[in-house]
Tab-separated table of C-alpha atoms in Angstrom:
chain	number	residue	atom	x	y	z
A	1	MET	CA	-39.373	-32.818	-0.859
A	2	GLU	CA	-41.929	-35.291	-2.124
A	3	GLN	CA	-40.635	-38.503	-0.728
A	4	HIS	CA	-42.527	-40.934	-2.912
A	5	TYR	CA	-40.952	-39.420	-6.043
A	6	VAL	CA	-37.490	-39.607	-4.536
A	7	ASP	CA	-38.152	-43.287	-3.704
A	8	ALA	CA	-39.452	-43.881	-7.179
A	9	LEU	CA	-36.312	-42.454	-8.739
A	10	LYS	CA	-34.226	-44.566	-6.406
A	11	THR	CA	-36.054	-47.805	-7.031
A	12	ASN	CA	-36.558	-47.293	-10.737
A	13	ASN	CA	-40.338	-47.317	-10.502
A	14	ASN	CA	-41.269	-46.795	-14.134
A	15	THR	CA	-44.839	-45.584	-13.678
A	16	ILE	CA	-44.109	-42.883	-11.066
A	17	THR	CA	-40.906	-41.786	-12.882
A	18	LYS	CA	-42.852	-41.343	-16.099
A	19	GLU	CA	-45.528	-39.428	-14.300
A	20	LEU	CA	-42.901	-37.161	-12.783
A	21	TYR	CA	-41.184	-36.631	-16.116
A	22	ASN	CA	-44.439	-35.874	-17.898
A	23	THR	CA	-45.780	-33.573	-15.249
A	24	ASN	CA	-42.750	-31.230	-15.317
A	25	ARG	CA	-41.938	-31.408	-19.037
A	26	THR	CA	-44.209	-28.725	-20.424
A	27	PRO	CA	-43.612	-26.279	-17.498
A	28	PHE	CA	-39.898	-26.749	-17.980
A	29	LEU	CA	-40.044	-26.218	-21.765
A	30	ASN	CA	-42.061	-23.034	-21.138
A	31	PHE	CA	-39.459	-21.867	-18.564
A	32	ALA	CA	-36.653	-22.572	-21.048
A	33	LYS	CA	-38.359	-20.475	-23.710
A	34	ARG	CA	-37.444	-17.359	-21.794
A	35	TYR	CA	-33.793	-18.057	-22.688
A	36	ASN	CA	-34.499	-18.219	-26.372
A	37	LEU	CA	-33.435	-21.801	-26.723
A	38	VAL	CA	-34.676	-23.971	-29.568
A	39	GLU	CA	-37.081	-26.650	-28.298
A	40	ALA	CA	-34.812	-29.565	-29.201
A	41	ASP	CA	-32.059	-28.098	-26.984
A	42	SER	CA	-34.614	-27.469	-24.167
A	43	VAL	CA	-35.746	-31.105	-24.366
A	44	ASP	CA	-32.073	-32.309	-24.168
A	45	ILE	CA	-31.472	-30.072	-21.220
A	46	TYR	CA	-34.673	-31.317	-19.508
A	47	GLN	CA	-33.531	-34.884	-19.969
A	48	GLU	CA	-30.028	-34.100	-18.620
A	49	ALA	CA	-31.504	-32.320	-15.610
A	50	PHE	CA	-33.778	-35.222	-15.017
A	51	ILE	CA	-30.821	-37.688	-15.075
A	52	SER	CA	-28.916	-35.522	-12.574
A	53	LEU	CA	-32.003	-35.346	-10.305
A	54	ARG	CA	-32.101	-39.078	-10.336
A	55	LYS	CA	-28.384	-39.322	-9.537
A	56	HIS	CA	-28.851	-36.991	-6.590
A	57	ALA	CA	-31.760	-39.166	-5.405
A	58	ILE	CA	-29.662	-42.270	-5.572
A	59	SER	CA	-26.718	-40.630	-3.737
A	60	ASP	CA	-29.227	-39.530	-0.934
A	61	LYS	CA	-28.454	-35.832	-1.627
A	62	LEU	CA	-32.109	-34.957	-1.832
A	63	TYR	CA	-32.593	-35.857	1.844
A	64	GLU	CA	-30.947	-32.627	2.807
A	65	VAL	CA	-33.008	-30.523	0.352
A	66	ASN	CA	-35.901	-28.400	1.619
A	67	CYS	CA	-37.428	-27.120	-1.587
A	68	SER	CA	-39.928	-29.041	-3.869
A	69	LEU	CA	-38.665	-31.549	-6.322
A	70	LYS	CA	-39.842	-29.257	-9.185
A	71	THR	CA	-37.859	-26.274	-7.860
A	72	TYR	CA	-34.800	-28.503	-7.497
A	73	LEU	CA	-35.209	-29.954	-11.003
A	74	PHE	CA	-35.648	-26.452	-12.467
A	75	GLY	CA	-32.616	-25.261	-10.520
A	76	ILE	CA	-30.469	-27.954	-12.138
A	77	GLY	CA	-32.125	-27.155	-15.476
A	78	LYS	CA	-31.235	-23.472	-15.046
A	79	HIS	CA	-27.554	-24.368	-14.505
A	80	LEU	CA	-27.600	-26.446	-17.650
A	81	ILE	CA	-29.294	-23.662	-19.575
A	82	TYR	CA	-26.568	-21.282	-18.573
A	83	LYS	CA	-23.977	-23.871	-19.609
A	84	LYS	CA	-25.670	-24.213	-23.041
A	85	LEU	CA	-25.863	-20.443	-23.473
A	86	LYS	CA	-22.106	-20.143	-22.730
A	87	GLU	CA	-21.429	-22.828	-25.258
A	88	ASN	CA	-23.543	-21.000	-27.791
A	89	SER	CA	-21.808	-17.754	-26.974
A	90	LEU	CA	-18.552	-19.247	-28.370
A	91	LYS	CA	-20.219	-19.448	-31.739
A	92	LYS	CA	-21.856	-15.983	-31.670
A	93	ASP	CA	-22.062	-12.825	-29.532
A	94	TYR	CA	-23.444	-13.645	-26.095
A	95	ASP	CA	-26.256	-11.520	-24.730
A	96	SER	CA	-25.453	-11.388	-20.972
A	97	ILE	CA	-28.866	-9.827	-20.270
A	98	LEU	CA	-30.261	-13.319	-20.544
A	99	HIS	CA	-28.744	-14.177	-17.210
A	100	LYS	CA	-30.814	-11.492	-15.534
A	101	ILE	CA	-34.153	-13.124	-15.981
A	102	ASN	CA	-36.136	-13.121	-12.653
A	103	ASP	CA	-37.695	-16.353	-11.612
A	104	ASN	CA	-38.141	-18.392	-8.455
A	105	TYR	CA	-35.544	-20.976	-9.231
A	106	GLU	CA	-32.128	-20.875	-7.618
A	107	GLU	CA	-29.449	-22.242	-9.896
A	108	ILE	CA	-28.137	-25.683	-8.618
A	109	GLN	CA	-24.599	-26.657	-9.598
A	110	ILE	CA	-23.994	-30.194	-10.618
A	111	ASP	CA	-20.770	-32.159	-10.995
A	112	SER	CA	-19.753	-32.717	-14.575
A	113	ASP	CA	-19.217	-36.337	-15.709
A	114	ASN	CA	-15.709	-37.497	-15.452
A	115	GLU	CA	-14.235	-39.603	-18.306
A	116	LEU	CA	-13.542	-43.270	-17.431
A	117	THR	CA	-9.918	-44.170	-16.709
A	118	GLU	CA	-8.244	-46.787	-18.922
A	119	GLU	CA	-8.720	-49.403	-16.160
A	120	GLN	CA	-12.388	-48.489	-15.915
A	121	GLN	CA	-12.878	-48.685	-19.645
A	122	ILE	CA	-11.524	-52.273	-19.565
A	123	LEU	CA	-13.813	-53.079	-16.731
A	124	GLN	CA	-16.759	-51.518	-18.632
A	125	TYR	CA	-16.015	-53.764	-21.668
A	126	TYR	CA	-16.289	-56.891	-19.504
A	127	PHE	CA	-19.165	-55.645	-17.497
A	128	LYS	CA	-21.141	-55.331	-20.745
A	129	LYS	CA	-20.367	-58.971	-21.493
A	130	LEU	CA	-22.335	-60.062	-18.347
A	131	GLY	CA	-25.916	-61.042	-18.591
A	132	LYS	CA	-28.499	-58.324	-17.950
A	133	SER	CA	-29.445	-59.805	-14.613
A	134	CYS	CA	-25.770	-59.731	-13.394
A	135	GLN	CA	-25.343	-56.167	-14.666
A	136	GLN	CA	-28.549	-55.204	-12.802
A	137	MET	CA	-27.455	-57.012	-9.593
A	138	LEU	CA	-24.029	-55.282	-9.494
A	139	THR	CA	-25.561	-51.958	-10.264
A	140	LEU	CA	-27.975	-52.293	-7.460
A	141	CYS	CA	-25.229	-53.367	-5.019
A	142	PHE	CA	-22.406	-50.973	-5.859
A	143	TYR	CA	-23.849	-47.909	-7.660
A	144	ARG	CA	-27.337	-47.793	-6.152
A	145	GLY	CA	-25.953	-48.894	-2.759
A	146	LEU	CA	-28.886	-51.109	-1.851
A	147	THR	CA	-28.503	-53.759	0.881
A	148	ASN	CA	-29.066	-57.382	0.069
A	149	GLU	CA	-32.394	-57.175	1.954
A	150	GLU	CA	-33.541	-54.173	-0.129
A	151	ILE	CA	-32.553	-55.909	-3.361
A	152	ALA	CA	-34.470	-59.114	-2.421
A	153	GLU	CA	-37.576	-56.951	-1.734
A	154	LEU	CA	-37.213	-54.857	-4.821
A	155	GLU	CA	-36.473	-57.630	-7.320
A	156	GLY	CA	-38.634	-60.285	-5.820
A	157	TYR	CA	-35.873	-62.704	-4.696
A	158	ASP	CA	-36.934	-65.198	-2.064
A	159	SER	CA	-34.387	-64.119	0.482
A	160	GLU	CA	-31.277	-62.002	1.192
A	161	ALA	CA	-29.208	-65.256	0.965
A	162	VAL	CA	-30.290	-65.689	-2.715
A	163	VAL	CA	-29.103	-62.127	-3.456
A	164	ARG	CA	-25.838	-62.698	-1.685
A	165	SER	CA	-25.078	-65.893	-3.638
A	166	GLN	CA	-26.215	-64.295	-6.976
A	167	LYS	CA	-24.035	-61.218	-6.350
A	168	SER	CA	-21.015	-63.299	-5.476
A	169	ARG	CA	-21.571	-65.484	-8.612
A	170	CYS	CA	-21.772	-62.316	-10.755
A	171	LEU	CA	-18.517	-60.905	-9.326
A	172	ARG	CA	-16.833	-64.173	-9.822
A	173	THR	CA	-17.982	-64.332	-13.450
A	174	LEU	CA	-16.742	-60.773	-14.076
A	175	LYS	CA	-13.368	-61.436	-12.500
A	176	ASP	CA	-13.026	-64.689	-14.424
A	177	LEU	CA	-13.870	-62.933	-17.716
A	178	ILE	CA	-11.090	-60.378	-17.052
A	179	LYS	CA	-8.604	-63.009	-15.983
A	180	THR	CA	-9.276	-65.343	-18.912
A	181	SER	CA	-8.906	-62.486	-21.428
A	182	ASN	CA	-5.822	-60.986	-19.754
A	183	PRO	CA	-3.777	-63.970	-18.470
B	1	MET	CA	-17.563	-57.842	11.455
B	2	ASN	CA	-15.805	-59.749	8.661
B	3	ASN	CA	-14.108	-57.963	5.757
B	4	SER	CA	-16.766	-58.789	3.102
B	5	LYS	CA	-19.596	-57.569	5.311
B	6	LEU	CA	-17.576	-54.433	5.972
B	7	ILE	CA	-17.200	-53.785	2.196
B	8	GLU	CA	-20.818	-54.503	1.629
B	9	ASN	CA	-21.922	-52.003	4.283
B	10	TYR	CA	-19.472	-49.466	2.869
B	11	PHE	CA	-21.171	-49.466	-0.467
B	12	SER	CA	-24.671	-49.408	1.033
B	13	ARG	CA	-23.500	-46.484	3.177
B	14	THR	CA	-24.559	-48.261	6.386
B	15	LEU	CA	-21.229	-48.372	8.205
B	16	THR	CA	-21.293	-47.033	11.733
B	17	LYS	CA	-18.543	-44.567	12.759
B	18	ILE	CA	-16.467	-47.287	14.436
B	19	GLU	CA	-16.834	-49.625	11.402
B	20	LEU	CA	-15.833	-46.854	9.102
B	21	GLU	CA	-12.590	-46.379	11.168
B	22	GLU	CA	-11.996	-50.074	10.802
B	23	PHE	CA	-12.650	-49.993	7.142
B	24	ASN	CA	-10.247	-47.038	6.575
B	25	SER	CA	-7.586	-48.782	8.641
B	26	LEU	CA	-7.882	-51.967	6.667
B	27	TYR	CA	-7.903	-49.986	3.391
B	28	LYS	CA	-4.643	-48.296	4.477
B	29	ASN	CA	-2.784	-51.377	5.818
B	30	ASN	CA	-4.150	-54.384	4.049
B	31	SER	CA	-3.135	-54.445	0.322
B	32	GLU	CA	-5.514	-57.322	-0.619
B	33	PHE	CA	-8.458	-55.437	0.993
B	34	LYS	CA	-7.478	-52.285	-0.799
B	35	LEU	CA	-7.239	-54.062	-4.144
B	36	GLU	CA	-10.769	-55.499	-3.693
B	37	VAL	CA	-12.227	-52.162	-2.636
B	38	ASP	CA	-10.579	-50.298	-5.529
B	39	PHE	CA	-11.907	-52.914	-7.945
B	40	LEU	CA	-15.439	-52.490	-6.556
B	41	LYS	CA	-15.115	-48.616	-6.627
B	42	ASN	CA	-14.269	-48.932	-10.316
B	43	LEU	CA	-17.220	-51.220	-10.737
B	44	LYS	CA	-19.417	-48.642	-9.009
B	45	THR	CA	-18.261	-45.991	-11.574
B	46	VAL	CA	-18.745	-48.312	-14.519
B	47	SER	CA	-22.131	-49.465	-13.367
B	48	GLU	CA	-23.180	-45.824	-12.759
B	49	LYS	CA	-22.231	-45.023	-16.370
B	50	GLU	CA	-24.250	-47.965	-17.718
B	51	ASP	CA	-27.202	-47.250	-15.446
B	52	ASP	CA	-27.271	-43.579	-16.577
B	53	SER	CA	-27.163	-44.683	-20.169
B	54	ASN	CA	-30.083	-47.119	-19.634
B	55	PHE	CA	-31.969	-44.410	-17.834
B	56	LYS	CA	-31.270	-42.072	-20.779
B	57	SER	CA	-32.841	-44.562	-23.135
B	58	LYS	CA	-35.855	-44.849	-20.916
B	59	LEU	CA	-36.285	-41.036	-21.033
B	60	LYS	CA	-35.963	-41.099	-24.798
B	61	GLY	CA	-38.835	-43.631	-24.820
B	62	PHE	CA	-40.947	-41.241	-22.673
B	63	GLU	CA	-40.114	-38.468	-25.045
B	64	GLU	CA	-41.128	-40.513	-28.110
B	65	GLU	CA	-44.517	-41.212	-26.449
B	66	VAL	CA	-44.995	-37.491	-25.904
B	67	SER	CA	-44.104	-36.703	-29.482
B	68	SER	CA	-46.455	-39.366	-30.865
B	69	LYS	CA	-49.260	-38.060	-28.723
B	70	LYS	CA	-48.562	-34.532	-30.140
B	71	VAL	CA	-48.829	-35.919	-33.687
B	72	ARG	CA	-52.167	-37.564	-32.792
B	73	LYS	CA	-53.428	-34.319	-31.281
B	74	ASN	CA	-52.425	-32.394	-34.413
B	75	LYS	CA	-54.309	-34.881	-36.596
B	76	LEU	CA	-57.347	-34.261	-34.499
B	77	TRP	CA	-56.986	-30.503	-34.746
B	78	LYS	CA	-56.658	-30.606	-38.475
B	79	LYS	CA	-59.991	-32.394	-38.975
B	80	PRO	CA	-62.246	-30.058	-41.023
B	81	LEU	CA	-64.652	-28.097	-38.870
B	82	THR	CA	-67.106	-27.185	-41.594
B	83	ILE	CA	-68.527	-30.506	-42.588
B	84	GLY	CA	-72.165	-31.330	-41.982
B	85	ALA	CA	-73.731	-32.359	-38.667
B	86	ALA	CA	-74.197	-35.960	-39.606
B	87	ILE	CA	-70.606	-36.407	-40.684
B	88	LEU	CA	-69.503	-34.614	-37.469
B	89	LEU	CA	-71.573	-37.013	-35.445
B	90	ILE	CA	-69.991	-39.958	-37.157
B	91	ALA	CA	-66.558	-38.394	-36.741
B	92	PHE	CA	-67.279	-37.787	-33.116
B	93	CYS	CA	-68.288	-41.424	-32.561
B	94	ILE	CA	-65.157	-42.658	-34.338
B	95	ASN	CA	-63.041	-40.192	-32.492
B	96	PHE	CA	-64.637	-41.174	-29.173
B	97	LEU	CA	-63.976	-44.890	-29.776
B	98	TRP	CA	-60.563	-44.129	-31.026
B	99	ILE	CA	-59.668	-42.121	-27.854
B	100	GLU	CA	-61.029	-45.050	-25.717
B	101	THR	CA	-58.543	-47.354	-27.551
B	102	ILE	CA	-55.636	-45.051	-27.003
B	103	ASN	CA	-56.343	-44.821	-23.298
B	104	GLU	CA	-56.143	-48.602	-22.934
B	105	ASP	CA	-52.978	-48.843	-24.927
B	106	GLN	CA	-51.568	-45.907	-22.989
B	107	LEU	CA	-52.378	-47.543	-19.643
B	108	PHE	CA	-50.775	-50.777	-20.838
B	109	THR	CA	-47.626	-48.903	-21.953
B	110	ASN	CA	-47.479	-47.072	-18.685
B	111	TYR	CA	-47.815	-50.208	-16.542
B	112	PHE	CA	-46.271	-53.008	-18.514
B	113	GLU	CA	-42.681	-53.925	-18.055
B	114	PRO	CA	-41.701	-57.602	-18.657
B	115	SER	CA	-40.926	-59.400	-15.434
B	116	LYS	CA	-37.301	-59.698	-14.342
B	117	ASN	CA	-35.831	-63.185	-14.233
B	118	VAL	CA	-36.095	-63.959	-10.535
B	119	SER	CA	-36.021	-67.728	-10.955
B	120	THR	CA	-32.873	-68.902	-12.720
B	121	PRO	CA	-29.519	-67.209	-12.886
B	122	ILE	CA	-28.078	-67.090	-16.354
B	123	VAL	CA	-24.836	-68.935	-16.929
B	124	ARG	CA	-22.758	-67.611	-19.810
B	125	SER	CA	-20.277	-70.300	-20.677
B	126	ALA	CA	-19.747	-72.770	-23.466
B	127	ASN	CA	-20.718	-75.628	-21.146
B	128	GLU	CA	-24.035	-74.300	-20.294
B	129	GLU	CA	-25.908	-74.259	-23.621
B	130	ASN	CA	-29.109	-75.805	-22.470
B	131	THR	CA	-32.423	-74.593	-23.879
B	132	GLN	CA	-33.652	-73.051	-20.619
B	133	ASN	CA	-30.432	-71.074	-20.188
B	134	GLU	CA	-30.535	-69.889	-23.781
B	135	ALA	CA	-34.163	-68.825	-23.323
B	136	PHE	CA	-33.306	-66.758	-20.316
B	137	ILE	CA	-30.339	-65.184	-22.102
B	138	ASN	CA	-32.570	-64.159	-24.985
B	139	TYR	CA	-35.213	-62.927	-22.570
B	140	SER	CA	-32.673	-60.788	-20.616
B	141	GLU	CA	-31.531	-59.329	-23.966
B	142	HIS	CA	-35.079	-58.521	-24.954
B	143	GLU	CA	-35.014	-60.977	-27.834
B	144	TYR	CA	-38.596	-62.018	-27.000
B	145	GLU	CA	-39.336	-63.828	-30.172
B	146	ASN	CA	-36.459	-66.301	-29.698
B	147	ALA	CA	-37.065	-66.400	-26.004
B	148	SER	CA	-40.670	-67.384	-26.507
B	149	ILE	CA	-39.771	-70.269	-28.827
B	150	LEU	CA	-37.044	-71.425	-26.466
B	151	PHE	CA	-39.245	-71.222	-23.425
B	152	GLU	CA	-41.815	-73.378	-25.207
B	153	LYS	CA	-39.096	-76.037	-25.928
B	154	ALA	CA	-37.571	-75.810	-22.477
B	155	TYR	CA	-41.063	-76.335	-20.892
B	156	GLU	CA	-41.713	-79.343	-23.033
B	157	LYS	CA	-38.415	-80.811	-21.851
B	158	THR	CA	-38.532	-79.907	-18.186
B	159	LYS	CA	-42.244	-79.213	-17.415
B	160	LYS	CA	-41.101	-76.396	-15.122
B	161	SER	CA	-44.306	-74.329	-14.776
B	162	GLU	CA	-42.441	-71.119	-14.028
B	163	LEU	CA	-41.251	-71.140	-17.680
B	164	LEU	CA	-44.868	-70.534	-18.722
B	165	PHE	CA	-44.822	-67.306	-16.759
B	166	TYR	CA	-41.747	-66.052	-18.592
B	167	GLN	CA	-43.071	-67.230	-21.966
B	168	GLY	CA	-46.241	-65.291	-21.267
B	169	ASN	CA	-44.218	-62.189	-20.485
B	170	ALA	CA	-42.206	-62.580	-23.703
B	171	LEU	CA	-45.455	-62.888	-25.710
B	172	LEU	CA	-46.955	-59.884	-24.036
B	173	ALA	CA	-43.814	-57.828	-24.726
B	174	LEU	CA	-44.274	-58.785	-28.464
B	175	GLY	CA	-47.859	-57.508	-28.259
B	176	LYS	CA	-49.289	-61.001	-28.692
B	177	SER	CA	-51.828	-60.473	-25.968
B	178	LYS	CA	-54.171	-63.392	-26.909
B	179	GLU	CA	-51.325	-65.864	-26.885
B	180	ALA	CA	-50.013	-64.392	-23.642
B	181	ILE	CA	-53.501	-64.808	-21.981
B	182	ASN	CA	-53.550	-68.450	-22.912
B	183	LYS	CA	-49.974	-68.887	-21.563
B	184	PHE	CA	-50.818	-67.175	-18.255
B	185	LYS	CA	-53.949	-69.171	-17.860
B	186	GLN	CA	-51.983	-72.300	-18.427
B	187	HIS	CA	-49.575	-71.125	-15.762
B	188	LEU	CA	-52.333	-70.527	-13.302
B	189	THR	CA	-53.239	-74.204	-13.456
B	190	PHE	CA	-49.981	-74.783	-11.450
B	191	LEU	CA	-49.051	-73.531	-8.023
B	192	ASP	CA	-45.518	-72.215	-7.929
B	193	SER	CA	-43.702	-69.157	-6.488
B	194	LEU	CA	-44.845	-66.971	-9.405
B	195	SER	CA	-48.468	-68.002	-9.525
B	196	ASN	CA	-49.814	-64.836	-7.760
B	197	ARG	CA	-47.683	-62.555	-9.939
B	198	THR	CA	-49.377	-64.039	-13.009
B	199	HIS	CA	-52.503	-62.227	-12.080
B	200	TRP	CA	-50.741	-58.909	-12.658
B	201	TYR	CA	-49.452	-59.845	-16.089
B	202	LEU	CA	-52.745	-61.564	-17.049
B	203	ALA	CA	-54.542	-58.366	-16.051
B	204	LEU	CA	-52.280	-56.380	-18.307
B	205	ALA	CA	-52.748	-58.862	-21.150
B	206	TYR	CA	-56.548	-58.469	-20.820
B	207	LEU	CA	-56.014	-54.701	-20.765
B	208	LYS	CA	-54.099	-54.836	-24.005
B	209	ASN	CA	-56.893	-56.991	-25.336
B	210	LYS	CA	-59.427	-54.337	-24.173
B	211	ASP	CA	-61.217	-56.716	-21.955
B	212	LEU	CA	-61.693	-54.455	-18.912
B	213	LYS	CA	-63.996	-56.798	-16.964
B	214	GLN	CA	-61.360	-59.508	-16.914
B	215	THR	CA	-58.590	-56.926	-16.231
B	216	LYS	CA	-60.327	-55.784	-13.135
B	217	GLN	CA	-61.025	-59.375	-12.021
B	218	GLN	CA	-57.324	-60.310	-12.261
B	219	LEU	CA	-56.239	-57.123	-10.427
B	220	GLU	CA	-58.705	-57.885	-7.625
B	221	LEU	CA	-57.361	-61.404	-7.412
B	222	LEU	CA	-53.855	-60.013	-7.055
B	223	LEU	CA	-54.934	-57.436	-4.427
B	224	ASN	CA	-56.757	-60.089	-2.397
B	225	SER	CA	-53.730	-62.456	-2.403
B	226	ASN	CA	-50.887	-62.235	0.088
B	227	GLU	CA	-48.520	-61.346	-2.828
B	228	VAL	CA	-46.831	-57.894	-2.270
B	229	PHE	CA	-45.486	-57.688	-5.863
B	230	LYS	CA	-46.992	-54.799	-7.868
B	231	LYS	CA	-49.680	-54.262	-5.253
B	232	GLU	CA	-49.370	-50.463	-5.380
B	233	GLU	CA	-49.462	-50.450	-9.175
B	234	ALA	CA	-52.394	-52.847	-9.255
B	235	SER	CA	-54.396	-50.724	-6.892
B	236	SER	CA	-53.586	-47.534	-8.871
B	237	LEU	CA	-54.577	-49.171	-12.205
B	238	LEU	CA	-57.797	-50.481	-10.749
B	239	LYS	CA	-58.686	-46.958	-9.590
B	240	LYS	CA	-58.069	-45.663	-13.034
B	241	LEU	CA	-60.352	-48.290	-14.568
B	242	LYS	CA	-63.265	-47.671	-12.163
C-alpha cells in the first residue's frame, strides 16, 4: 500500500488527499456505471468510501493490507454499491444479476456508524462550544491517537510541553463547561 | 508510569504489553481511573464524528471544484468551430491566457490553507474579551473579515509582530492578495518564531497575484531556511512552476 497516501490521510495533508481523491474519482464513477447507478449516487458512494478509507488509515488498519490503495478503496466502494442496490431493491424489483459482475475488486466490509448515546450527545454539544483549536487538539489526541510529540511536529508547536499544557487546558475547559451547565 | 501517561499512551496505542495489563487492572479496580477513561473514550467517539463531518465538508469542496471545472470545460467545448481563422486565433489567444489564469488560481486553491493558530490559545470566557483573543476566535471560526480588523487593532495596541502574520493569512483567505502581500512584507521586517513561515504564505499571495517570479523567490527563501514547515509542499509547488 502506498505509504505516503496513508500518511497524508492520517495527517490531513490537504494537497495529497485532494490528489488521491481526484485521481480515483473518474475511474470509480466509471466502475460504478456497471451497476446502473445514477451519477449523483455514485458520487455519494465514492465520498462515503473515501471517508471510510481515511478512517481505516487513522486506525492503522491499512498497515495490514497488501493490495493497492485504489483496490482497497474500490473494495469499500463495491460494498457500499451493494448496500445501495439493496436499499433500491426495497423500492422496486431487484435484479440479482447485478451482483455477478466480474471485476478485480474484492468487496471490503466496513462497520456501520453507531448512533451516539445520550451521554455522548451531551458531550458533543459542549465539544462544539470549544474553540476550533481546542476541538482540533482533542481530536488529534483522542480520535487520531497522535502522541504529543507528533502533534507538536504536525501543528508546529514549539515543544511537546506546549501540546501537553494546551491539551490539559482544553480538557479542563470542556469539563468546566459541562459542570457549569449541569451543576 | 503515572496514570495520566498511561492513559495518554492508551489513546496513542503505544502501551507495551505490561503497561496494557497495568492499564486494564486500574480500569477494573480504580473507579476514578475508569471514570476518566470512559469520559475520554466518549470524547474519542464524539471527536471522530466531528472529524468525519469536517472531512465530509472538505470532500464536498473537492467535488465542487471538479464540477466547476466540468462547467468550464463544457463552455470551451461549446465554442463555435466554424468561425473564421482570425477569430479563431483571437479566441485561441484569449483561451490560452484564460487557461493560464485558471492554473495559477487552481494551484493557489490546491496549496493554500490559512495557518493554524500556533501562537496563542483562545480563552472563551466572559473575562477574556480582549481584542487579540477576539481576533483569534474570529480567525478560528473562519470569520476572516472581522479577524482582520481585530488583528489590526490588536497589533496597534500590543505591537506583537506575529499578529501581522495572522492578519496576512486572514486577508489571503478573503482573496485580498495585494493587502496580504503588504502585511506579510511588514511581518518580514521583524524576526519572530513565524518569520520563516511567512515566506510560504507570501509566495502563495504572489501566486494569487500572478507574480510567478516573486512566488519562486519566496519559495526558494523558505527552502533555503532551516524551517521545516511546508517544505515538502514548497518544493512540489516550485517544481510545478518551473
